[in-house]
Short mmCIF file of C-alpha atoms in Angstrom, two decimals:
data_model
loop_
_atom_site.label_atom_id
_atom_site.label_comp_id
_atom_site.label_asym_id
_atom_site.label_seq_id
_atom_site.Cartn_x
_atom_site.Cartn_y
_atom_site.Cartn_z
CA MET R 1 109.74 89.29 103.31
CA ARG R 2 109.47 89.10 107.03
CA GLN R 3 108.31 91.29 109.95
CA GLY R 4 110.50 89.64 112.52
CA LEU R 5 114.14 90.01 113.24
CA GLY R 6 116.04 90.59 110.01
CA HIS R 7 114.50 92.28 107.00
CA ASP R 8 116.95 91.80 104.08
CA GLY R 9 115.13 88.77 102.67
CA SER R 10 118.12 86.46 103.34
CA VAL R 11 116.23 83.80 105.14
CA PHE R 12 118.16 80.92 103.57
CA GLY R 13 121.69 80.04 102.87
CA PRO R 14 122.80 77.09 100.76
CA ASP R 15 120.89 76.09 97.65
CA SER R 16 119.57 72.99 99.40
CA GLU R 17 117.90 75.30 101.98
CA ARG R 18 116.48 77.48 99.33
CA HIS R 19 114.93 74.47 97.51
CA ARG R 20 113.50 73.18 100.73
CA LEU R 21 111.97 76.51 101.90
CA ARG R 22 110.47 77.45 98.56
CA THR R 23 108.18 74.43 98.61
CA GLY R 24 106.77 75.26 102.04
CA PHE R 25 104.23 77.84 100.88
CA ASP R 26 101.92 75.09 99.58
CA TYR R 27 101.20 74.12 103.24
CA ASP R 28 98.16 76.36 103.69
CA PRO R 29 97.09 78.01 100.38
CA VAL R 30 93.83 79.47 101.95
CA ALA R 31 95.75 81.31 104.67
CA PHE R 32 98.40 82.31 102.16
CA ASP R 33 95.78 83.85 99.88
CA ARG R 34 93.89 85.54 102.66
CA THR R 35 96.76 87.06 104.62
CA ARG R 36 99.78 87.77 102.48
CA PRO R 37 100.21 91.37 101.62
CA VAL R 38 99.67 92.47 97.98
CA CYS R 39 101.53 95.41 96.49
CA PRO R 40 99.32 98.46 96.20
CA GLU R 41 97.44 99.37 93.03
CA GLU R 42 99.83 102.31 92.37
CA LEU R 43 102.73 99.93 92.01
CA PHE R 44 100.77 97.97 89.32
CA ASP R 45 99.98 101.20 87.55
CA ASP R 46 103.67 102.11 87.53
CA LEU R 47 104.60 98.64 86.25
CA VAL R 48 102.18 98.91 83.30
CA ARG R 49 103.19 102.46 82.54
CA LEU R 50 106.93 101.86 82.67
CA ASP R 51 106.74 98.64 80.70
CA HIS R 52 104.30 99.99 78.15
CA LEU R 53 102.04 97.04 78.90
CA VAL R 54 98.91 97.77 76.96
CA THR R 55 96.03 95.30 76.55
CA GLY R 56 97.08 92.04 75.12
CA LYS R 57 100.76 92.25 75.93
CA ARG R 58 102.23 88.88 76.91
CA VAL R 59 103.59 88.48 80.45
CA VAL R 60 105.31 85.61 82.27
CA GLU R 61 104.84 85.68 86.08
CA VAL R 62 107.42 83.87 88.19
CA GLY R 63 106.03 82.29 91.33
CA ALA R 64 102.42 83.39 91.04
CA GLY R 65 101.27 81.82 94.35
CA THR R 66 97.50 82.06 94.56
CA GLY R 67 97.34 84.71 91.88
CA GLN R 68 97.32 87.72 94.20
CA ALA R 69 99.42 89.83 91.70
CA THR R 70 98.16 87.93 88.64
CA LEU R 71 94.62 89.31 89.24
CA PRO R 72 95.62 92.97 89.00
CA LEU R 73 97.55 92.20 85.86
CA ALA R 74 94.66 90.37 84.33
CA ARG R 75 92.32 93.17 85.21
CA ARG R 76 94.57 95.49 83.20
CA GLY R 77 94.05 93.30 80.07
CA LEU R 78 97.40 91.55 80.05
CA ALA R 79 97.83 87.97 78.73
CA VAL R 80 99.57 86.27 81.69
CA THR R 81 101.32 82.92 81.89
CA ALA R 82 101.47 82.46 85.69
CA ILE R 83 103.99 79.84 86.81
CA GLU R 84 103.64 78.41 90.32
CA LEU R 85 105.64 75.56 91.91
CA GLY R 86 103.06 74.57 94.49
CA PRO R 87 100.09 72.51 93.15
CA GLU R 88 97.77 73.69 95.91
CA LEU R 89 98.59 77.35 95.39
CA ALA R 90 98.22 76.90 91.68
CA ALA R 91 94.82 75.38 92.14
CA VAL R 92 93.60 78.44 94.13
CA ALA R 93 95.06 80.68 91.40
CA ARG R 94 93.20 78.74 88.67
CA THR R 95 89.93 79.14 90.47
CA LYS R 96 90.43 82.83 91.12
CA LEU R 97 91.45 83.57 87.60
CA ALA R 98 89.08 81.25 85.68
CA ARG R 99 87.05 84.16 84.22
CA PHE R 100 90.12 85.55 82.42
CA GLU R 101 90.62 83.68 79.09
CA SER R 102 93.98 85.44 78.63
CA VAL R 103 95.48 83.91 81.84
CA THR R 104 97.12 80.46 81.92
CA VAL R 105 98.33 78.96 85.23
CA VAL R 106 101.25 76.49 84.88
CA THR R 107 102.20 74.22 87.76
CA GLY R 108 105.95 73.67 87.95
CA ALA R 109 109.23 75.47 88.59
CA PHE R 110 110.20 78.48 86.46
CA GLU R 111 113.55 76.87 85.89
CA ASP R 112 111.89 73.88 84.17
CA TRP R 113 109.25 75.75 82.29
CA GLU R 114 109.83 76.24 78.46
CA PRO R 115 108.14 78.89 76.39
CA LEU R 116 108.10 76.63 73.24
CA GLY R 117 109.33 79.23 70.97
CA ALA R 118 107.14 82.06 72.30
CA THR R 119 108.62 85.36 73.36
CA PHE R 120 107.19 87.74 75.92
CA ASP R 121 106.93 91.51 76.54
CA ALA R 122 107.63 91.27 80.22
CA VAL R 123 108.72 88.82 83.00
CA VAL R 124 107.35 89.85 86.38
CA ALA R 125 108.05 88.48 89.87
CA PHE R 126 106.35 89.48 93.04
CA ASN R 127 108.17 88.40 96.29
CA SER R 128 109.48 85.45 94.32
CA LEU R 129 112.58 86.01 92.28
CA HIS R 130 114.92 85.21 95.14
CA TRP R 131 113.67 81.67 95.14
CA VAL R 132 114.84 81.06 91.55
CA ASP R 133 118.10 79.17 90.91
CA PRO R 134 120.84 81.95 90.97
CA GLN R 135 122.26 80.62 87.61
CA LEU R 136 118.88 81.18 85.90
CA ARG R 137 117.49 84.04 87.94
CA TYR R 138 118.29 86.74 85.41
CA ALA R 139 119.54 84.60 82.47
CA LYS R 140 116.21 82.88 81.84
CA PRO R 141 114.02 85.94 81.93
CA ALA R 142 116.39 87.57 79.40
CA ARG R 143 116.12 84.48 77.17
CA VAL R 144 112.30 84.41 77.00
CA LEU R 145 111.90 88.19 76.45
CA ARG R 146 111.49 89.73 73.03
CA SER R 147 113.95 92.48 72.07
CA GLY R 148 113.16 95.52 74.24
CA GLY R 149 111.28 93.41 76.73
CA VAL R 150 111.44 94.10 80.44
CA LEU R 151 111.90 92.41 83.75
CA ALA R 152 109.88 93.78 86.68
CA VAL R 153 110.70 92.68 90.17
CA ALA R 154 108.51 93.68 93.08
CA ARG R 155 108.56 92.81 96.76
CA CYS R 156 106.81 93.91 99.96
CA GLU R 157 109.20 94.85 102.72
CA TRP R 158 107.92 94.90 106.32
CA ALA R 159 108.52 98.26 108.04
CA ARG R 160 108.06 99.54 111.54
CA PRO R 161 107.15 103.28 111.71
CA ALA R 162 107.82 105.25 114.83
CA GLU R 163 104.08 105.42 115.61
CA ALA R 164 103.61 101.61 115.26
CA GLN R 165 101.63 99.74 117.89
CA PRO R 166 103.79 98.49 120.76
CA PHE R 167 103.02 94.93 119.74
CA TRP R 168 105.36 95.24 116.72
CA ARG R 169 108.30 96.12 119.11
CA ASP R 170 107.44 93.61 121.80
CA VAL R 171 106.93 90.64 119.38
CA GLN R 172 110.65 90.73 118.61
CA GLU R 173 111.10 89.08 122.04
CA ASP R 174 109.22 86.04 120.72
CA TYR R 175 111.64 85.75 117.67
CA ARG R 176 114.67 86.01 119.99
CA ALA R 177 113.18 83.33 122.29
CA VAL R 178 113.34 80.74 119.52
CA GLY R 179 116.73 81.70 118.24
CA VAL R 180 115.93 84.06 115.40
CA GLU R 181 118.50 86.76 115.43
CA GLY R 182 118.89 89.99 113.45
CA ASP R 183 117.60 93.51 113.30
CA PRO R 184 113.92 94.36 113.50
CA PRO R 185 112.22 95.99 110.52
CA PRO R 186 113.36 99.58 109.86
CA PRO R 187 111.02 102.60 109.58
CA PRO R 188 109.51 103.06 106.08
CA GLU R 189 111.67 106.04 105.35
CA ALA R 190 114.83 104.00 105.79
CA ILE R 191 113.78 101.51 103.07
CA GLY R 192 115.14 102.94 99.84
CA PRO R 193 114.52 101.73 96.25
CA ASN R 194 115.73 98.28 95.32
CA HIS R 195 118.24 98.36 92.49
CA LEU R 196 119.30 95.57 90.19
CA PRO R 197 122.18 93.60 91.65
CA PRO R 198 125.49 93.29 89.85
CA GLU R 199 124.69 89.75 88.63
CA ALA R 200 121.67 91.13 86.71
CA ARG R 201 123.58 93.72 84.78
CA ASP R 202 124.89 91.38 82.12
CA HIS R 203 121.28 90.85 81.08
CA PHE R 204 119.30 94.09 81.96
CA ASP R 205 119.73 97.82 82.03
CA GLU R 206 117.81 99.38 84.95
CA VAL R 207 114.89 101.55 83.91
CA ALA R 208 113.41 102.49 87.27
CA ALA R 209 113.41 101.68 90.90
CA LEU R 210 110.38 102.96 92.83
CA ARG R 211 108.91 102.62 96.31
CA HIS R 212 105.35 102.64 97.58
CA PRO R 213 104.67 102.67 101.38
CA PHE R 214 101.34 101.04 102.32
CA ALA R 215 99.62 99.40 105.24
CA LYS R 216 97.51 96.25 105.70
CA GLU R 217 94.99 95.65 108.55
CA TYR R 218 95.06 92.23 110.27
CA SER R 219 92.71 90.72 112.82
CA ALA R 220 94.75 88.88 115.51
CA GLY R 221 93.71 85.58 114.01
CA ASP R 222 94.68 86.53 110.45
CA TYR R 223 98.05 87.79 111.68
CA LEU R 224 98.73 84.42 113.32
CA ALA R 225 97.70 82.66 110.12
CA ASN R 226 100.02 84.88 108.16
CA LEU R 227 102.92 84.05 110.45
CA GLY R 228 102.33 80.44 109.59
CA THR R 229 102.93 81.11 105.93
CA GLN R 230 106.21 83.02 106.28
CA SER R 231 109.65 81.62 105.42
CA VAL R 232 111.16 82.54 108.76
CA THR R 233 108.44 80.56 110.57
CA ARG R 234 108.62 77.59 108.21
CA GLN R 235 112.39 77.57 108.58
CA LEU R 236 112.12 76.82 112.25
CA GLY R 237 112.08 73.17 113.39
CA GLY R 238 108.71 71.74 114.40
CA GLU R 239 109.10 72.28 118.21
CA ALA R 240 110.58 75.77 117.83
CA ARG R 241 107.81 76.72 115.27
CA ALA R 242 105.11 75.55 117.67
CA GLU R 243 106.70 77.40 120.57
CA PHE R 244 107.04 80.57 118.52
CA LEU R 245 103.45 80.58 117.34
CA ALA R 246 102.25 79.79 120.96
CA ARG R 247 104.24 82.68 122.31
CA VAL R 248 102.77 85.21 119.78
CA GLN R 249 99.31 83.75 120.33
CA ALA R 250 99.64 84.26 124.12
CA ARG R 251 100.90 87.80 123.60
CA LEU R 252 97.82 88.64 121.50
CA ARG R 253 95.52 87.02 124.03
CA ARG R 254 96.97 89.16 126.79
CA LEU R 255 96.34 92.25 124.67
CA GLY R 256 92.67 91.24 124.10
CA TRP R 257 93.04 90.03 120.49
CA PRO R 258 93.58 93.47 118.91
CA ASN R 259 93.44 94.40 115.28
CA LEU R 260 96.92 95.14 113.99
CA THR R 261 98.14 97.61 111.39
CA ALA R 262 101.14 96.21 109.53
CA SER R 263 103.38 98.58 107.55
CA PHE R 264 105.14 97.80 104.33
CA VAL R 265 107.08 99.38 101.54
CA GLY R 266 106.31 98.05 98.06
CA LEU R 267 109.46 98.06 95.93
CA LEU R 268 109.38 97.87 92.14
CA THR R 269 112.54 97.49 90.02
CA VAL R 270 112.31 97.43 86.20
CA GLY R 271 115.11 96.43 83.85
CA ARG R 272 115.13 96.33 80.02
CA VAL R 273 116.78 93.36 78.42
CA ILE R 274 120.20 94.04 76.84
CA PRO R 275 120.14 92.86 73.20
CA PRO R 276 122.79 90.43 72.05
CA ALA R 277 125.98 91.98 70.57
CA GLY R 278 125.31 93.37 67.21
CA GLU R 279 121.56 93.43 67.61
CA ALA R 280 119.78 96.75 68.28
CA ALA R 281 116.89 96.90 70.78
CA SER R 282 113.52 97.33 69.21
CA GLY R 283 111.62 100.56 69.69
CA GLU R 284 108.66 100.55 72.00
CA PRO R 285 105.22 100.72 70.47
#
């Protein structure tokens, strides 16, 4: 998820780069919690409806961060095991979710977590599944799900509508200045549903692929804080990162520290686990 040049989510290459970058979100958990976009409520409603997730259903969340998506799930009565790699992010999530007895926050990597014999009704991932080891990305969710269980993958894609503030066009110059190349975000209507990739189809049958355009308002300061939490910014070397943030800050200063309207498309993809050969999928309650 990025609002600068490039919008396909491919901000890393080799596995070593993926492992390095996925630990960077723990840097500033307060800014992360305050400024990262959260999928709209309608997307959570669709998730619950499509997955038949009534009160008490058991859910595993991959990469829970500060609990931004865990909270809407908990409010809907779900029993969530929220797994988060970053200890600082997990600490914020525990504080936020302390009033929900049905929520457990686990600090660690999803790849290392073991369900200890439990099975789950759903595995959900919000802006996080791409950080999981490709060998386990779909195989492990399939393993921990009950027969008929579902995988729900959601992400927020940055968009740039035709009527967007000029800032969103001009800030691309600051990305180019520090060597970030690629295309700017597309208009919302050009962002279609996100379908399960071929490597998922040995484990899941796609049930639905939906999209929800939405917007988030930022103060200039919160937008700068958000930039500091993003993968593309963390990927830059120290000097380049400082130069990039200084350039954007100077641009906002020249504009009088405006409020900014950021546009996104929330994408939800749901797949039902394929039962092992010879085993029929269970009916849904």
